[in-house]
Structure formats: C-alpha cells, structure tokens
Amino acid sequence: MSAHGTSRDGRPDGERPTGVDELLERVRAGYTRVEPREAYEAARAGEALLVDIRYEALRERDGLIPGALVVERNELEWRLDPQGSHRLPEATSHEVRAIVICNEGYASSLAAASLHQLGLHRSTDLVGGFQAWRAAGLPVTP
C-alpha cells in the first residue's frame, strides 16, 4: 500500500486487475450484440454499416463480406469518429449504427465499446464474428 492509496500499477489499493473475460462481459452488457442474419438484413436495408476489422491475412484466407467497410482495428476510432479529421465518408454522425466484425466475435466487442466511448452509442458487434457469418451461409466473396 502506498501513501497515496494506489498500488504501483495505478490501481486503488486492494483492487484486483480485471481479466479479459470479465472485461468482455462488462462491455457486452452495455449494448445489444447482433446475430449474423440480423446484421445482414440491417445492412441490406441501409440501417447499419458493416465494419470488418479482421487483419489482412484473415481477409485473404477467408474472403470478404460484400459491402462491408474494411477498417484495420488500429484505425477504427479515427475512421468512424464523425468529428475526426481522418474519418471515412460513411462516418456521418454519432447516430451511425456500426456493426463491428472480427474473426470470432471477441475483439469486435472491445472495439464496439471503444466506439461507444466516442459517442457512437448505436455501435455493436457481430456474435461469432466472420466465422458465424460464413457458417450462416451469408454472402462472402473470395
């Protein structure tokens, strides 16, 4: 215990670190995740923007979701922040409903939570990620 009430790693004394499983549970409680068919229908109806954050090797191996924006994970916040100087043309307002897609639906949950912190409160992620999309028989291009 330090004189300031915090440990050497900056946590309040006595507070244990949060594990990734607990963090995922916590962030996912903050929004409603979507299943592949729901994401497909929302995108087709123009009600959602599909955002593929998988890295290039996975996209090359498994293919792409037609119409999805490809945004590398490390650029996501800069590309979707409607106030940002590096935003994509699709990042028109904080009301955009972005459905973030990773490979299996884990990294996308943390990414969606990060978008929420930027005020993109309609952002969510795809349960099961790209693999669930493909397993559902939804469109994929090589």
PDB file of C-alpha atoms in Angstrom:
ATOM      1  CA  MET A   1       0.000   0.000   0.000  1.00  0.00           C
ATOM      2  CA  SER A   2       1.357   3.389  -0.922  1.00  0.00           C
ATOM      3  CA  ALA A   3       0.924   6.671   0.867  1.00  0.00           C
ATOM      4  CA  HIS A   4      -1.450   7.779  -1.911  1.00  0.00           C
ATOM      5  CA  GLY A   5      -3.804   4.782  -1.697  1.00  0.00           C
ATOM      6  CA  THR A   6      -2.757   3.288  -5.042  1.00  0.00           C
ATOM      7  CA  SER A   7      -0.579   0.344  -5.971  1.00  0.00           C
ATOM      8  CA  ARG A   8       2.496   0.628  -8.177  1.00  0.00           C
ATOM      9  CA  ASP A   9       0.387  -0.195 -11.274  1.00  0.00           C
ATOM     10  CA  GLY A  10      -2.017   2.688 -10.594  1.00  0.00           C
ATOM     11  CA  ARG A  11      -4.971   0.678  -9.239  1.00  0.00           C
ATOM     12  CA  PRO A  12      -6.573   1.698  -5.957  1.00  0.00           C
ATOM     13  CA  ASP A  13      -5.079  -0.370  -3.126  1.00  0.00           C
ATOM     14  CA  GLY A  14      -6.858  -3.697  -2.725  1.00  0.00           C
ATOM     15  CA  GLU A  15      -8.488  -3.619  -6.170  1.00  0.00           C
ATOM     16  CA  ARG A  16      -7.704  -6.657  -8.293  1.00  0.00           C
ATOM     17  CA  PRO A  17      -6.943  -6.410 -12.007  1.00  0.00           C
ATOM     18  CA  THR A  18      -9.794  -7.102 -14.427  1.00  0.00           C
ATOM     19  CA  GLY A  19      -9.292 -10.162 -16.647  1.00  0.00           C
ATOM     20  CA  VAL A  20     -10.264 -10.096 -20.313  1.00  0.00           C
ATOM     21  CA  ASP A  21     -13.242 -12.441 -19.801  1.00  0.00           C
ATOM     22  CA  GLU A  22     -14.664 -10.141 -17.138  1.00  0.00           C
ATOM     23  CA  LEU A  23     -13.968  -7.118 -19.314  1.00  0.00           C
ATOM     24  CA  LEU A  24     -15.817  -8.705 -22.253  1.00  0.00           C
ATOM     25  CA  GLU A  25     -18.777  -9.498 -20.020  1.00  0.00           C
ATOM     26  CA  ARG A  26     -18.825  -5.943 -18.714  1.00  0.00           C
ATOM     27  CA  VAL A  27     -18.631  -4.192 -22.096  1.00  0.00           C
ATOM     28  CA  ARG A  28     -21.138  -6.543 -23.735  1.00  0.00           C
ATOM     29  CA  ALA A  29     -23.654  -5.701 -21.015  1.00  0.00           C
ATOM     30  CA  GLY A  30     -23.583  -2.121 -22.325  1.00  0.00           C
ATOM     31  CA  TYR A  31     -25.180  -2.866 -25.696  1.00  0.00           C
ATOM     32  CA  THR A  32     -27.118  -5.487 -27.645  1.00  0.00           C
ATOM     33  CA  ARG A  33     -24.993  -7.688 -29.900  1.00  0.00           C
ATOM     34  CA  VAL A  34     -26.421  -8.886 -33.217  1.00  0.00           C
ATOM     35  CA  GLU A  35     -26.591 -12.288 -34.866  1.00  0.00           C
ATOM     36  CA  PRO A  36     -25.404 -12.736 -38.470  1.00  0.00           C
ATOM     37  CA  ARG A  37     -28.859 -12.791 -40.124  1.00  0.00           C
ATOM     38  CA  GLU A  38     -29.917  -9.622 -38.274  1.00  0.00           C
ATOM     39  CA  ALA A  39     -26.690  -7.866 -39.317  1.00  0.00           C
ATOM     40  CA  TYR A  40     -27.201  -8.932 -42.931  1.00  0.00           C
ATOM     41  CA  GLU A  41     -30.789  -7.640 -43.001  1.00  0.00           C
ATOM     42  CA  ALA A  42     -29.861  -4.339 -41.301  1.00  0.00           C
ATOM     43  CA  ALA A  43     -27.072  -3.732 -43.822  1.00  0.00           C
ATOM     44  CA  ARG A  44     -29.311  -4.639 -46.772  1.00  0.00           C
ATOM     45  CA  ALA A  45     -31.967  -2.220 -45.519  1.00  0.00           C
ATOM     46  CA  GLY A  46     -29.382   0.566 -45.186  1.00  0.00           C
ATOM     47  CA  GLU A  47     -29.863   0.658 -41.408  1.00  0.00           C
ATOM     48  CA  ALA A  48     -26.356  -0.411 -40.440  1.00  0.00           C
ATOM     49  CA  LEU A  49     -22.782  -0.166 -41.586  1.00  0.00           C
ATOM     50  CA  LEU A  50     -20.837  -3.448 -41.504  1.00  0.00           C
ATOM     51  CA  VAL A  51     -17.229  -2.802 -40.460  1.00  0.00           C
ATOM     52  CA  ASP A  52     -14.714  -5.619 -40.906  1.00  0.00           C
ATOM     53  CA  ILE A  53     -11.740  -5.176 -38.570  1.00  0.00           C
ATOM     54  CA  ARG A  54     -10.033  -8.502 -39.344  1.00  0.00           C
ATOM     55  CA  TYR A  55      -6.406  -8.285 -40.303  1.00  0.00           C
ATOM     56  CA  GLU A  56      -5.360  -8.741 -43.908  1.00  0.00           C
ATOM     57  CA  ALA A  57      -4.189 -12.359 -43.650  1.00  0.00           C
ATOM     58  CA  LEU A  58      -7.628 -13.452 -42.408  1.00  0.00           C
ATOM     59  CA  ARG A  59      -9.409 -11.493 -45.129  1.00  0.00           C
ATOM     60  CA  GLU A  60      -7.160 -13.070 -47.755  1.00  0.00           C
ATOM     61  CA  ARG A  61      -7.662 -16.550 -46.308  1.00  0.00           C
ATOM     62  CA  ASP A  62     -11.426 -16.434 -45.698  1.00  0.00           C
ATOM     63  CA  GLY A  63     -12.783 -13.752 -48.018  1.00  0.00           C
ATOM     64  CA  LEU A  64     -14.796 -10.585 -47.583  1.00  0.00           C
ATOM     65  CA  ILE A  65     -18.354  -9.673 -46.725  1.00  0.00           C
ATOM     66  CA  PRO A  66     -19.742  -7.819 -49.759  1.00  0.00           C
ATOM     67  CA  GLY A  67     -20.437  -4.181 -48.916  1.00  0.00           C
ATOM     68  CA  ALA A  68     -18.576  -4.217 -45.597  1.00  0.00           C
ATOM     69  CA  LEU A  69     -16.087  -1.453 -44.926  1.00  0.00           C
ATOM     70  CA  VAL A  70     -12.634  -2.820 -44.220  1.00  0.00           C
ATOM     71  CA  VAL A  71     -11.026  -0.815 -41.436  1.00  0.00           C
ATOM     72  CA  GLU A  72      -7.960  -2.141 -39.656  1.00  0.00           C
ATOM     73  CA  ARG A  73      -8.561  -2.353 -35.916  1.00  0.00           C
ATOM     74  CA  ASN A  74      -5.822   0.155 -35.116  1.00  0.00           C
ATOM     75  CA  GLU A  75      -7.560   2.750 -37.332  1.00  0.00           C
ATOM     76  CA  LEU A  76     -11.166   2.122 -36.296  1.00  0.00           C
ATOM     77  CA  GLU A  77     -11.746   5.062 -33.968  1.00  0.00           C
ATOM     78  CA  TRP A  78     -10.053   7.519 -36.324  1.00  0.00           C
ATOM     79  CA  ARG A  79     -12.097   6.325 -39.300  1.00  0.00           C
ATOM     80  CA  LEU A  80     -15.510   6.221 -37.614  1.00  0.00           C
ATOM     81  CA  ASP A  81     -15.373   9.293 -35.368  1.00  0.00           C
ATOM     82  CA  PRO A  82     -17.681  11.772 -37.134  1.00  0.00           C
ATOM     83  CA  GLN A  83     -15.696  14.639 -35.593  1.00  0.00           C
ATOM     84  CA  GLY A  84     -12.320  13.234 -36.625  1.00  0.00           C
ATOM     85  CA  SER A  85     -10.112  14.668 -39.331  1.00  0.00           C
ATOM     86  CA  HIS A  86      -9.385  11.149 -40.690  1.00  0.00           C
ATOM     87  CA  ARG A  87     -12.975   9.908 -40.783  1.00  0.00           C
ATOM     88  CA  LEU A  88     -14.443   7.908 -43.627  1.00  0.00           C
ATOM     89  CA  PRO A  89     -17.237   9.470 -45.713  1.00  0.00           C
ATOM     90  CA  GLU A  90     -19.641   6.951 -44.116  1.00  0.00           C
ATOM     91  CA  ALA A  91     -18.909   8.370 -40.634  1.00  0.00           C
ATOM     92  CA  THR A  92     -21.620  10.996 -41.000  1.00  0.00           C
ATOM     93  CA  SER A  93     -22.874  11.314 -37.414  1.00  0.00           C
ATOM     94  CA  HIS A  94     -22.915   9.784 -33.960  1.00  0.00           C
ATOM     95  CA  GLU A  95     -26.170   8.082 -34.970  1.00  0.00           C
ATOM     96  CA  VAL A  96     -24.447   5.718 -37.414  1.00  0.00           C
ATOM     97  CA  ARG A  97     -25.125   2.114 -36.446  1.00  0.00           C
ATOM     98  CA  ALA A  98     -21.806   0.362 -36.971  1.00  0.00           C
ATOM     99  CA  ILE A  99     -21.744  -3.419 -36.644  1.00  0.00           C
ATOM    100  CA  VAL A 100     -18.129  -4.341 -35.980  1.00  0.00           C
ATOM    101  CA  ILE A 101     -16.956  -7.722 -37.265  1.00  0.00           C
ATOM    102  CA  CYS A 102     -13.794  -9.522 -36.250  1.00  0.00           C
ATOM    103  CA  ASN A 103     -12.933 -13.166 -36.860  1.00  0.00           C
ATOM    104  CA  GLU A 104     -14.816 -14.810 -33.972  1.00  0.00           C
ATOM    105  CA  GLY A 105     -16.589 -12.024 -32.081  1.00  0.00           C
ATOM    106  CA  TYR A 106     -14.166 -11.154 -29.295  1.00  0.00           C
ATOM    107  CA  ALA A 107     -12.005  -8.243 -30.461  1.00  0.00           C
ATOM    108  CA  SER A 108     -15.111  -6.711 -32.034  1.00  0.00           C
ATOM    109  CA  SER A 109     -16.757  -6.438 -28.616  1.00  0.00           C
ATOM    110  CA  LEU A 110     -13.884  -4.358 -27.275  1.00  0.00           C
ATOM    111  CA  ALA A 111     -13.876  -2.301 -30.477  1.00  0.00           C
ATOM    112  CA  ALA A 112     -17.623  -1.599 -30.194  1.00  0.00           C
ATOM    113  CA  ALA A 113     -17.127  -0.496 -26.587  1.00  0.00           C
ATOM    114  CA  SER A 114     -14.412   1.888 -27.748  1.00  0.00           C
ATOM    115  CA  LEU A 115     -16.791   3.362 -30.337  1.00  0.00           C
ATOM    116  CA  HIS A 116     -19.350   3.878 -27.556  1.00  0.00           C
ATOM    117  CA  GLN A 117     -16.753   5.961 -25.711  1.00  0.00           C
ATOM    118  CA  LEU A 118     -16.583   8.208 -28.791  1.00  0.00           C
ATOM    119  CA  GLY A 119     -20.343   8.755 -28.638  1.00  0.00           C
ATOM    120  CA  LEU A 120     -21.271   6.165 -31.293  1.00  0.00           C
ATOM    121  CA  HIS A 121     -23.886   4.636 -28.981  1.00  0.00           C
ATOM    122  CA  ARG A 122     -25.625   2.589 -31.682  1.00  0.00           C
ATOM    123  CA  SER A 123     -22.442   0.628 -32.382  1.00  0.00           C
ATOM    124  CA  THR A 124     -22.487  -3.082 -31.719  1.00  0.00           C
ATOM    125  CA  ASP A 125     -20.703  -6.211 -32.831  1.00  0.00           C
ATOM    126  CA  LEU A 126     -21.466  -9.475 -34.547  1.00  0.00           C
ATOM    127  CA  VAL A 127     -21.912 -12.528 -32.321  1.00  0.00           C
ATOM    128  CA  GLY A 128     -19.418 -15.132 -33.542  1.00  0.00           C
ATOM    129  CA  GLY A 129     -17.770 -12.715 -35.979  1.00  0.00           C
ATOM    130  CA  PHE A 130     -16.961 -13.510 -39.579  1.00  0.00           C
ATOM    131  CA  GLN A 131     -16.881 -17.243 -38.877  1.00  0.00           C
ATOM    132  CA  ALA A 132     -20.527 -17.154 -37.717  1.00  0.00           C
ATOM    133  CA  TRP A 133     -21.467 -15.045 -40.764  1.00  0.00           C
ATOM    134  CA  ARG A 134     -19.936 -17.629 -43.086  1.00  0.00           C
ATOM    135  CA  ALA A 135     -21.435 -20.567 -41.147  1.00  0.00           C
ATOM    136  CA  ALA A 136     -24.871 -18.948 -41.531  1.00  0.00           C
ATOM    137  CA  GLY A 137     -24.438 -19.162 -45.307  1.00  0.00           C
ATOM    138  CA  LEU A 138     -24.410 -15.396 -45.758  1.00  0.00           C
ATOM    139  CA  PRO A 139     -22.591 -13.843 -48.753  1.00  0.00           C
ATOM    140  CA  VAL A 140     -18.795 -13.972 -48.850  1.00  0.00           C
ATOM    141  CA  THR A 141     -16.557 -13.064 -51.769  1.00  0.00           C
ATOM    142  CA  PRO A 142     -13.062 -14.510 -52.254  1.00  0.00           C
TER     143      PRO A 142
END
